[in-house]
Coordinates of C-alpha atoms in Angstrom, one line a residue:
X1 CA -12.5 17.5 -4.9
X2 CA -13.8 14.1 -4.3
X3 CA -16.9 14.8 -3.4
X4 CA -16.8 16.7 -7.3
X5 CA -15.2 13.3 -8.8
X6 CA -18.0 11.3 -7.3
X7 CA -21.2 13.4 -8.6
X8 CA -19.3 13.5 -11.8
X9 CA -19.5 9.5 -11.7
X10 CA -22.4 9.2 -10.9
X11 CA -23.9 11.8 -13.1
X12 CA -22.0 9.6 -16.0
X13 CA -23.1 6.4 -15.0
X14 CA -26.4 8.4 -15.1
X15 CA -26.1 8.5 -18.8
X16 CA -25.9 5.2 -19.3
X17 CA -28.5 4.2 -17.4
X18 CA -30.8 6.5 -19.2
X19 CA -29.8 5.4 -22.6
X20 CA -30.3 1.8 -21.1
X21 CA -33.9 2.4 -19.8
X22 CA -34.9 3.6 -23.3
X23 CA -34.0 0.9 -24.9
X24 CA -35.8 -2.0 -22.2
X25 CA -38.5 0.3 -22.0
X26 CA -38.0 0.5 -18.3
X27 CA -38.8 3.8 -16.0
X28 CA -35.8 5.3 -15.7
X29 CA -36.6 5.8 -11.9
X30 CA -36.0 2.0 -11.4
X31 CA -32.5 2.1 -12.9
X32 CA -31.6 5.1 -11.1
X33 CA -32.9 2.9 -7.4
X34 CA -30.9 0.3 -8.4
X35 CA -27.9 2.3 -9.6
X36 CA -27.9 4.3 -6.4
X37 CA -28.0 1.0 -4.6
X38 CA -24.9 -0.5 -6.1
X39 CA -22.7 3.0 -6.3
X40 CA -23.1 2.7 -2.3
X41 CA -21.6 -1.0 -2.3
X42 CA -18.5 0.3 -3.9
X43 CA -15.9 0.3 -1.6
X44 CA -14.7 3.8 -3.3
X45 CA -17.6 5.5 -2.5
X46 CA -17.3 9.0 -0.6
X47 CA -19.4 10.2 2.3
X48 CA -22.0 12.6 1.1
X49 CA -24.5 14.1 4.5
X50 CA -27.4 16.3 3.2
X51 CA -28.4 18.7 5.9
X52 CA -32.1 17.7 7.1
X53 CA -32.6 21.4 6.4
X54 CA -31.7 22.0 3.3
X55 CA -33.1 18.8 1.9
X56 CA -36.4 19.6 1.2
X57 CA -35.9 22.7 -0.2
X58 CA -33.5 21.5 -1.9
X59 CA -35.2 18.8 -3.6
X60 CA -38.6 19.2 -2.7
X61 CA -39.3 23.0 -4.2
X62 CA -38.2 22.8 -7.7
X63 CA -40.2 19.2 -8.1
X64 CA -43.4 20.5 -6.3
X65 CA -43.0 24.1 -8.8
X66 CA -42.7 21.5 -12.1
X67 CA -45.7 19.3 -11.0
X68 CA -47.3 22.7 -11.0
X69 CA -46.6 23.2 -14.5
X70 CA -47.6 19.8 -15.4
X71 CA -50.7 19.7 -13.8
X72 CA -54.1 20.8 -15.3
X73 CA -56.8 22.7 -12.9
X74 CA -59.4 21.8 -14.5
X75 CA -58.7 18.0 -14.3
X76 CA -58.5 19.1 -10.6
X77 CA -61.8 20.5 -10.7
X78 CA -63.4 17.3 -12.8
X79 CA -62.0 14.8 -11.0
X80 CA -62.4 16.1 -7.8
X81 CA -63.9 12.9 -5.7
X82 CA -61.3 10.4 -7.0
X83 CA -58.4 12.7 -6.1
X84 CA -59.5 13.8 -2.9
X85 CA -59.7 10.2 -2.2
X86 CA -56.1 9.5 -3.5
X87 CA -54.4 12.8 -2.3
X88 CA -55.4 13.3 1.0
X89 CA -57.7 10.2 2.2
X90 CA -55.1 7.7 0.6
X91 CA -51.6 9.0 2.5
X92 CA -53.6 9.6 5.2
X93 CA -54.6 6.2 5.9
X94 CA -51.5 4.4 4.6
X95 CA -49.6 6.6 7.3
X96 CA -52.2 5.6 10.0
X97 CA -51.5 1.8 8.6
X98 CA -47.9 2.1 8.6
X99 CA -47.4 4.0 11.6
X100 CA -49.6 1.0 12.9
X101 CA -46.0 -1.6 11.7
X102 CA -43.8 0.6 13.0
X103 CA -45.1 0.7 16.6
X104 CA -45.6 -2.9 16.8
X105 CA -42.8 -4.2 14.7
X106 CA -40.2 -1.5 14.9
X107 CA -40.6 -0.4 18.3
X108 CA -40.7 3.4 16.9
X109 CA -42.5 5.8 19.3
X110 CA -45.5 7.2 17.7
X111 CA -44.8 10.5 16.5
X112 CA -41.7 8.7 14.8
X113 CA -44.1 6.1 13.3
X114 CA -46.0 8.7 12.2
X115 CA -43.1 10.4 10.5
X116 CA -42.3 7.1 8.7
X117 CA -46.2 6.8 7.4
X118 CA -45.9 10.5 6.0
X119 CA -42.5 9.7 4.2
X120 CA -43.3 6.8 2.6
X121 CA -47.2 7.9 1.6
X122 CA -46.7 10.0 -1.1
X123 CA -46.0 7.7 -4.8
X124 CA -43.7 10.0 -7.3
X125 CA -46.3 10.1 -10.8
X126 CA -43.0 10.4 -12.4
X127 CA -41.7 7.0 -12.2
X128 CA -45.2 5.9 -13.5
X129 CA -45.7 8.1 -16.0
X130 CA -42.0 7.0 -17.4
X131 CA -44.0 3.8 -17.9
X132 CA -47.4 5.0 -18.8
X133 CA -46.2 7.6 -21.5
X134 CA -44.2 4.3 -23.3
X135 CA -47.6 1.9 -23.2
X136 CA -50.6 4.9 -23.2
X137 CA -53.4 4.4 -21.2
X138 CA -56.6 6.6 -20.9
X139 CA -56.4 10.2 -20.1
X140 CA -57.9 9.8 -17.1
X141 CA -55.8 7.8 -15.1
X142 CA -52.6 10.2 -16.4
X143 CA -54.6 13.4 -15.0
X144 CA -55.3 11.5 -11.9
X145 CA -51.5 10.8 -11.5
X146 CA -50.6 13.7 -12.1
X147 CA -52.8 15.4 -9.5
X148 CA -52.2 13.2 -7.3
X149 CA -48.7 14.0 -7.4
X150 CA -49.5 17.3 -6.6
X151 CA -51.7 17.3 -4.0
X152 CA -50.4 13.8 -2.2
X153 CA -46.9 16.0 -2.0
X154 CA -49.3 18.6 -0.1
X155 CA -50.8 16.2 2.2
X156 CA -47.8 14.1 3.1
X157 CA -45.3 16.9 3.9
X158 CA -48.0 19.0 6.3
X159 CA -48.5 15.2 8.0
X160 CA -44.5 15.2 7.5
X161 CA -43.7 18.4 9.5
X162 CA -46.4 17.7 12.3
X163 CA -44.9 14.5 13.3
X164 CA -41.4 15.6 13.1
X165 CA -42.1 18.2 15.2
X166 CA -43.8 15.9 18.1
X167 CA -40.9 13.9 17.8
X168 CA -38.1 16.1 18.5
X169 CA -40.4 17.8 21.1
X170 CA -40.6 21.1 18.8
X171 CA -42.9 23.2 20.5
X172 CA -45.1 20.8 20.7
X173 CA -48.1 22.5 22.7
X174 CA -48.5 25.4 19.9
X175 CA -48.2 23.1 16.9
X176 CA -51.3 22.2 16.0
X177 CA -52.2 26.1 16.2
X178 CA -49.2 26.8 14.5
X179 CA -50.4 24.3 11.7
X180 CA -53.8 26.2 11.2
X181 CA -52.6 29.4 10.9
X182 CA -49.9 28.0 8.1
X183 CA -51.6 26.7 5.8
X184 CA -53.7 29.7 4.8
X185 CA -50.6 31.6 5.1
X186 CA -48.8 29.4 2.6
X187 CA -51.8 29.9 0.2
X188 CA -51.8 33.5 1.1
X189 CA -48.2 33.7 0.3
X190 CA -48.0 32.1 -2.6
X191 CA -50.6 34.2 -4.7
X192 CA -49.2 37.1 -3.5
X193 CA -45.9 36.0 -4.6
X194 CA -47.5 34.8 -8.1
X195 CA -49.7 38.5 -8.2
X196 CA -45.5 40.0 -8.2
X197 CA -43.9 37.6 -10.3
X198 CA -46.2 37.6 -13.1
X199 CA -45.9 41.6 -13.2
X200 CA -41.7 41.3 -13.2
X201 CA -41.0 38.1 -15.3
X202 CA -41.4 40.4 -18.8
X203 CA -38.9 42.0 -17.8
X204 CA -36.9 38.6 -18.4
X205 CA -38.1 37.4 -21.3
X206 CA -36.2 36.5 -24.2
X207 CA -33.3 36.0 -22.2
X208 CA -31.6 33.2 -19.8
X209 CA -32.5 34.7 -16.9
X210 CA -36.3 33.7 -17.6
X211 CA -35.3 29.8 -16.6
X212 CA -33.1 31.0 -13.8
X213 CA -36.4 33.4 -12.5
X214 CA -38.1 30.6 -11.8
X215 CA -35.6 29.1 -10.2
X216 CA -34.7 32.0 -7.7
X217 CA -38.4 32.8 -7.0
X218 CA -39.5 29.0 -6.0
X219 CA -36.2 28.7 -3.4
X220 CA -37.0 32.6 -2.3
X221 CA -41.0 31.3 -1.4
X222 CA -39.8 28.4 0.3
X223 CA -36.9 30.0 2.5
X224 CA -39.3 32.8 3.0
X225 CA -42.2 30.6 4.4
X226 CA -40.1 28.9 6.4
X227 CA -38.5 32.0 8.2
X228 CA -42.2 33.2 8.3
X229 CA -43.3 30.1 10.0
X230 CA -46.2 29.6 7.4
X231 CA -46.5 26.6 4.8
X232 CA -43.8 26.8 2.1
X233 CA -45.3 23.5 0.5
X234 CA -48.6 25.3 0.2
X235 CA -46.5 28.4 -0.9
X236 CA -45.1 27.0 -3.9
X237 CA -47.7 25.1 -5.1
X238 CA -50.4 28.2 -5.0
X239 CA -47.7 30.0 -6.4
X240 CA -46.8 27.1 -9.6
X241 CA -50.5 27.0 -9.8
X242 CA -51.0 30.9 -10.3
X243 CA -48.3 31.3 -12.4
X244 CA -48.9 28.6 -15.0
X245 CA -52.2 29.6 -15.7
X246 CA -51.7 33.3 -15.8
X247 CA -48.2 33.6 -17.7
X248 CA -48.7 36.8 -20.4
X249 CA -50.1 35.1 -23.4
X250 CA -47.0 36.9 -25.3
X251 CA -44.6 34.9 -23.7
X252 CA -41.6 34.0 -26.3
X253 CA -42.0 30.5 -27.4
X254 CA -38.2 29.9 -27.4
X255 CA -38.5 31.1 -23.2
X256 CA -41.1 28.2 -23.1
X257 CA -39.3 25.8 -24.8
X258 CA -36.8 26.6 -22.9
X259 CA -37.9 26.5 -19.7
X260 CA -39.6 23.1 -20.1
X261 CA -35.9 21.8 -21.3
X262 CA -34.3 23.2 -18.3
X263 CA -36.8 22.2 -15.5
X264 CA -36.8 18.7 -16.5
X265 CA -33.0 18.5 -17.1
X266 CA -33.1 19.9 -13.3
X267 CA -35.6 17.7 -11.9
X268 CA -33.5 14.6 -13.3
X269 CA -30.2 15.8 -11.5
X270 CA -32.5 16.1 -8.4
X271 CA -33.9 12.3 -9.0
X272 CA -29.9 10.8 -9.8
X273 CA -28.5 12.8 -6.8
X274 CA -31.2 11.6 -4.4
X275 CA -31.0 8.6 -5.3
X276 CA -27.1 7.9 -4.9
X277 CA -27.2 9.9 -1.4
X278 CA -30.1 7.6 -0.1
X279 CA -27.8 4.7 -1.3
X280 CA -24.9 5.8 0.3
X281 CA -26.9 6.8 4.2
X282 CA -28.1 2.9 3.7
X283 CA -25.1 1.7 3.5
X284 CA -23.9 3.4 6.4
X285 CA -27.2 2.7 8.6
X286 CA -26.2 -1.4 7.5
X287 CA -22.7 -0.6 8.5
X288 CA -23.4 1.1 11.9
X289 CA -25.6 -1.9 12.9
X290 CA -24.9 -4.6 14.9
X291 CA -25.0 -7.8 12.9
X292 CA -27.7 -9.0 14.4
X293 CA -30.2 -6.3 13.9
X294 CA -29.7 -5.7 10.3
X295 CA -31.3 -8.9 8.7
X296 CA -34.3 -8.0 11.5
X297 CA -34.2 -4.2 9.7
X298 CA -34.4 -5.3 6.5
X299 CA -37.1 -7.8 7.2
X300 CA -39.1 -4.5 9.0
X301 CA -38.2 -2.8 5.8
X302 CA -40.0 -5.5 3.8
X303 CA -43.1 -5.2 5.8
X304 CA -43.6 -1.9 5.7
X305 CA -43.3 -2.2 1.6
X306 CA -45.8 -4.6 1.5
X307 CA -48.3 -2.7 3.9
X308 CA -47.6 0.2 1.6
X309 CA -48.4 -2.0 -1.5
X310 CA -51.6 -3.9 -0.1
X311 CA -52.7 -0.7 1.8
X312 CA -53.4 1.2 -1.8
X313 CA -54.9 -1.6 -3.5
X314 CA -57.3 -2.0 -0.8
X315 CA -58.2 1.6 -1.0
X316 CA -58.2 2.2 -4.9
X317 CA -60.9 -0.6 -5.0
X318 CA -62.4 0.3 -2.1
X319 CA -63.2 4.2 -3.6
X320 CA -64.2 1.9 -6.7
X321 CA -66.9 0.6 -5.0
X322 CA -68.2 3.4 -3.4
X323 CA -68.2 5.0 -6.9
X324 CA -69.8 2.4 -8.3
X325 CA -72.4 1.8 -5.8
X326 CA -72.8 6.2 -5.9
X327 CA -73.1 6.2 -9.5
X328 CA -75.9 3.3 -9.5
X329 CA -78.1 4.7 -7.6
X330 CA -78.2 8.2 -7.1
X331 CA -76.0 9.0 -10.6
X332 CA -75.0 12.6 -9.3
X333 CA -74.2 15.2 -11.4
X334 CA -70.9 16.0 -9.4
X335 CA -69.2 12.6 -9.7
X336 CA -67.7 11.3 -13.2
X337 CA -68.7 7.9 -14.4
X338 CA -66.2 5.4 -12.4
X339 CA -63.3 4.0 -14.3
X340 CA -63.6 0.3 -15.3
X341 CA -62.0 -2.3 -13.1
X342 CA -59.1 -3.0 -15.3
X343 CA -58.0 0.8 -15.2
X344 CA -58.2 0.8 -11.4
X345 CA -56.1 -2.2 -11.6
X346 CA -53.5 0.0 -13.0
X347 CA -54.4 2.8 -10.7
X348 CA -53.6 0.3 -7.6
X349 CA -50.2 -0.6 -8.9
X350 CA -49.0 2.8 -10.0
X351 CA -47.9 3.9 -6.4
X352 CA -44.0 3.9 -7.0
X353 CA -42.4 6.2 -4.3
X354 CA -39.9 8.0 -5.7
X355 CA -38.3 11.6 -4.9
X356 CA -40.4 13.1 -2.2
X357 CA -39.9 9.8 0.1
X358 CA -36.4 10.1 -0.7
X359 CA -36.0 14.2 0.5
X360 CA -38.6 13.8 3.7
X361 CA -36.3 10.9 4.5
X362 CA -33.1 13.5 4.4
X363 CA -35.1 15.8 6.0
X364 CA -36.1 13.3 9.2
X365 CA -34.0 15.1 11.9
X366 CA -31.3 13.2 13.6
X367 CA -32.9 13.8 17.1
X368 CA -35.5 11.6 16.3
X369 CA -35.1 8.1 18.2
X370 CA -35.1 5.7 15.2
X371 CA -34.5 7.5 12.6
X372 CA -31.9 5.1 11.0
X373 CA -34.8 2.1 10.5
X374 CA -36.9 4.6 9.6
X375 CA -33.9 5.9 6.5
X376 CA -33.6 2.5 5.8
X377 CA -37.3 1.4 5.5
X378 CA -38.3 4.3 3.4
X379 CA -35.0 3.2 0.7
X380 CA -36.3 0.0 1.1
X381 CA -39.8 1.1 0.2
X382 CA -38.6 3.4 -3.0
X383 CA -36.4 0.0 -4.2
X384 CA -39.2 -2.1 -3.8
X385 CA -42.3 0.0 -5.5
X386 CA -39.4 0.9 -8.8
X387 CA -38.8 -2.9 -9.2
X388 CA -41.5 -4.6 -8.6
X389 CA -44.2 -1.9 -10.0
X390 CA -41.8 -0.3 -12.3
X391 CA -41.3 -3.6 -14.4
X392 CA -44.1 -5.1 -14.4
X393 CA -46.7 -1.9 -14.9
X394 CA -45.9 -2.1 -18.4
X395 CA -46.7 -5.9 -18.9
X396 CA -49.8 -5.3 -16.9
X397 CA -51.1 -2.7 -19.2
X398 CA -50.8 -4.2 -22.1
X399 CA -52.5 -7.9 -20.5
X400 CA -55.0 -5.9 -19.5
X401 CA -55.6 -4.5 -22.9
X402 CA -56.0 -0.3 -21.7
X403 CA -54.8 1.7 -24.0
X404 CA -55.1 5.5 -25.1
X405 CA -58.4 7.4 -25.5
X406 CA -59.5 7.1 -28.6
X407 CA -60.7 10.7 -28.7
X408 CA -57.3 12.2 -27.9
X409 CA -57.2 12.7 -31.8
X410 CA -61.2 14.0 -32.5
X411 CA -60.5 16.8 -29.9
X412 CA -56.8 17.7 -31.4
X413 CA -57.8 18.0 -35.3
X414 CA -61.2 20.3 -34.5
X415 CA -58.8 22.6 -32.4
X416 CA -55.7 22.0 -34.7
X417 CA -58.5 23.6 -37.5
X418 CA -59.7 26.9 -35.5
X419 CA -55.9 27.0 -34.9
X420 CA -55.3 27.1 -38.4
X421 CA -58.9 29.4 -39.6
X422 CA -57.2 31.9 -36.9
X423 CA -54.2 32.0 -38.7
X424 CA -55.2 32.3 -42.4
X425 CA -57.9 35.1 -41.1
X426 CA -55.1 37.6 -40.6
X427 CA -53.6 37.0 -43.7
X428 CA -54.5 40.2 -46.2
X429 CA -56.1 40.0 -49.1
X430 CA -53.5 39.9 -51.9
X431 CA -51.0 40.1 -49.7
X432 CA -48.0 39.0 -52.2
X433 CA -46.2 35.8 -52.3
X434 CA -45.5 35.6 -48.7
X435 CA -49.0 35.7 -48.0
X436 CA -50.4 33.2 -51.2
X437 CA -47.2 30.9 -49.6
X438 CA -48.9 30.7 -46.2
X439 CA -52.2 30.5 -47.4
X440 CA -51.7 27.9 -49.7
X441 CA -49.9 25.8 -46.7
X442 CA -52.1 25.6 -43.8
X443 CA -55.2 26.3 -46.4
X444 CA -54.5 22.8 -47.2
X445 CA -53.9 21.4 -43.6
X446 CA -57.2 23.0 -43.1
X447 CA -59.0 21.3 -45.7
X448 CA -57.4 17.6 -44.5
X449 CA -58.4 18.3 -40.9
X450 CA -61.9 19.6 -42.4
X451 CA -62.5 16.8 -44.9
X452 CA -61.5 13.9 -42.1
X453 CA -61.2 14.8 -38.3
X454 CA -60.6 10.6 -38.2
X455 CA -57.1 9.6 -36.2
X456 CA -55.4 8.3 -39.1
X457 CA -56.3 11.3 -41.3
X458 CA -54.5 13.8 -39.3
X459 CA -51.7 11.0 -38.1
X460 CA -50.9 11.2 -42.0
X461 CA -51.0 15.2 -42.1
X462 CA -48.1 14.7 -39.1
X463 CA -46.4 12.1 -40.7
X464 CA -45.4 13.8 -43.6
X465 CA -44.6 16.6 -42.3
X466 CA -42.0 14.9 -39.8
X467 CA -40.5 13.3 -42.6
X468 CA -40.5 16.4 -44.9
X469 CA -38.6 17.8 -41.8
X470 CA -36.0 15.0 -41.6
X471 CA -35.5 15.1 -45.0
X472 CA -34.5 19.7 -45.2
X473 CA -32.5 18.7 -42.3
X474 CA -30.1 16.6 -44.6
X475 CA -30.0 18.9 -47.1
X476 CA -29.2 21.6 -44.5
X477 CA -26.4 19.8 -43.2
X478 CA -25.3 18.9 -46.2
X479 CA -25.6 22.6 -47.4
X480 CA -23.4 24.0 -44.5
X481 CA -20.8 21.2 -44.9
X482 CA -20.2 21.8 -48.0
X483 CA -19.2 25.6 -47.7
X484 CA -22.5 26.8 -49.1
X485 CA -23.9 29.1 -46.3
X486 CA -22.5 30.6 -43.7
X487 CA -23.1 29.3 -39.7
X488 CA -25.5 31.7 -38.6
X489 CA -27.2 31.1 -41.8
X490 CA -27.4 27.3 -40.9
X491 CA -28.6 28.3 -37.0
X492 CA -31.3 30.4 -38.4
X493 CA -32.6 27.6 -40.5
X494 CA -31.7 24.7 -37.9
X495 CA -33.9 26.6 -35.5
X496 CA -37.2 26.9 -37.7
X497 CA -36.1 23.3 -38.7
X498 CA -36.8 22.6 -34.3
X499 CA -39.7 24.9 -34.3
X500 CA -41.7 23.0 -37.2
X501 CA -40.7 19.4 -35.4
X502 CA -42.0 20.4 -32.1
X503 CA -45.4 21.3 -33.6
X504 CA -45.2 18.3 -36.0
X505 CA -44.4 15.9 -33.5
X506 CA -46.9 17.1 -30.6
X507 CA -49.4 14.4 -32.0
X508 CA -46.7 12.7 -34.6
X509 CA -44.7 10.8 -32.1
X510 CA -46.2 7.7 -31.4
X511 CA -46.1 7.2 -35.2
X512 CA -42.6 8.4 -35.8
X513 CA -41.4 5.6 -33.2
X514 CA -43.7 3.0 -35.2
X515 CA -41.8 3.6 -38.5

């Protein structure tokens, strides 16, 4: 019972926070660090253990599956140099450089120093794109985060496994044998798990079971890899992959809708649980040291967050240059044109850690000789990156004067107009007042997306229809209040009320929250 009194706190204070982080414009990420750091000071606080086992399926499947979703292949495909460089050559050498610290300054063996690199790698996109969605910055550097996110998760819990495994002595003659035969066997896996699922998830649509599918499926892959001995990480993400792109193009809207409510509601109670439990095993690592060692722990601590730090600035400029100097004088085909300086300024500070370091840490096995430092430096890293990065990213940007892509808007009228042609095509001729109704509608969207495919034009078509929206939504409250339809009446309406927002304010935000 207390351990349900405590979650409920903190999923309460949770609330707060959230609200709070809106209104400073702050990453919600970097409230939740902090938050999770001062619930573990109280002296009320309960004693919450994650089993190492559980923890990364547990909080490591349902986030990999929901980068899938938010990750686009062919961004992937384009971008292909920079995020090889950030996804695997990046965590890569940031383990070998912290490893480096932690067997000269922690007195870690290797194989645990190793361990510590690989947890601390990976940065969460999620805490920066809490920024960068707020200030906008070009497209590029979101799809970079993004599959960097991805694939970094990849790299770091493969690197993750291997060293945990030479540091508990886990058969450590076969693994490296054992490694090469699991990763094609996690891709393996996972499309033939994606090839089934895509065939049985009609059978859920249009029903709550369509969220929960998802659900059931990602923790079956993962459970299943593991018992098979094969990559579960590489499992779920060739699965998400799969899956998003494939989905039956008749898939009900609401399921969609739906879905994308639920995972991220999901992915949130991951990110506020996470965070209180790392709070509450650093408060007991502090506690079960001798007084003398723990300033000397948090000082390591501190060192390892600023070789984290200075380790991916020096790289993001150093694949600048190489880019730069590629582009100059050879101008392949196969690279894109480099980013300017000021966006890989932003690129070099967006490397908040954030859930992934929090669940490898869980996952660290007690066997392993160090393993409290090891807790507490990665919590010390994930604090660090969400405070320092976290408030000042958004300062940064806007010094640096990046902002969005100005051609977000020229490619979303020209498609928002074939979207529109499409529709008034399969209209009949004469079709009655339904049709006229319809025609006469989106005719006229049609011929202000036609006439103009300028930013402000269609930023006006959006605006007005947001606030013709706000406006029925009055009068339909005001309608059913007053006795004068019935309550499935007003749900009917309320719904095509939500269903005309969402497609309103897909490009109409930014300008609702101006006004």
């Amino acid at each position: 019972m207390q351990l349900l009194e405590s979650l409920d706190v903190i999923l309460l204070a949770a609330l707060v926070l959230l609200v709070l982080a809106r209104k400073l414009n702050v990453p919600y990420p970097t409230l939740l660090a902090v938050a999770g750091l001062g619930f573990a000071l109280l002296p009320f606080a309960p004693k919450i253990a994650v089993d190492p086992h559980l923890a990364l399926a547990l909080f490591i499947a349902p986030a990999l599956l929901y980068a899938c979703y938010n990750t686009s292949p062919r961004a992937l495909r384009r971008f292909w140099f920079p995020l090889l460089s950030l996804a695997v050559f990046a965590v890569l050498v940031t383990t070998a450089t912290v490893a480096l610290v932690g067997v000269t300054l922690g007195g870690l063996s290797l194989a645990a120093a190793f361990a510590l690199g690989a947890i601390v790698a990976p940065p969460d996109a999620a805490a920066s794109e809490a920024v960068l969605g707020e200030v906008g910055i070009p497209r590029r550097g979101l799809l970079l985060l993004q599959g960097e996110s991805l694939l970094n998760d990849a790299t770091a819990l493969l690197l993750f496994g291997l060293a945990s495994a030479f540091a508990t002595h886990s058969n450590t003659a076969v693994t490296p044998l054992a490694l090469a035969a699991a990763i094609p066997g996690g891709v393996v896996f996972g499309a033939l798990a994606a090839w089934a699922y895509l065939r049985v998830t009609p059978l859920f649509a249009r029903t709550l079971g369509a969220s929960l599918a998802d659900f059931a499926v990602t923790f079956g892959i993962w459970l299943l890899a593991e018992r098979l001995h094969i990559s579960p990480v590489l499992g779920v993400v060739t699965f998400g992959m799969i899956v998003s792109q494939r989905r039956p193009i008749g898939q009900p809207a609401r399921d969609r809708l739906q879905g994308a409510a639920v995972w991220s509601a999901a992915v949130l109670l991951l990110n506020i649980i996470a965070f209180a439990v790392m709070g509450l095993q650093s408060r007991d690592i502090l506690i079960r040291l001798p007084s003398a060692e723990r300033w000397p722990a948090i000082g390591f601590a501190a060192v390892v967050l600023a070789t984290v730090l200075a380790t991916r600035i020096a790289w993001v400029f150093f694949v600048r240059f190489v880019e730069g100097a590629i582009a100059s004088r050879y101008a392949p085909s196969w690279m894109p044109e480099p980013p300017p300086w000021n966006a890989s300024v932003i690129l070099s500070w967006s490397g908040m850690r954030g859930l992934l370091t929090l669940a490898t840490a869980f996952a660290l096995p007690r066997s392993v000789l160090g393993r409290d430092l090891i807790v507490l430096a990665a919590f010390g890293v994930v604090i660090g990156t969400l405070v320092l990065q976290g408030l000042t990213l958004g300062p940064l940007i806007r010094h640096l004067h990046l902002g969005e892509d100005p051609d977000l808007a020229d490619e979303i009228a020209p498609a928002r107009k074939q979207l529109i042609d499409a529709g008034l095509a399969v209209l009949p001729v004469g079709g009655g007042e339904a049709a006229e109704a319809l025609r006469f509608r989106y005719g006229a969207a049609s011929k202000v997306i036609a006439d103009s495919v300028d930013p402000q034009a269609t930023s006006e078509f959006d605006e007005l229809h947001l606030q013709m929206i706000a406006r029925q939504r009055v009068v339909l409250h005001r309608m059913r209040d007053a006795g004068e339809i019935a309550e499935d009446v007003y749900r009917r309406l309320q719904e095509e009320l939500d269903w005309s927002e969402v497609d309103a304010r897909s490009y109409g935000d930014n300008i609702l929250k101006a006004t």
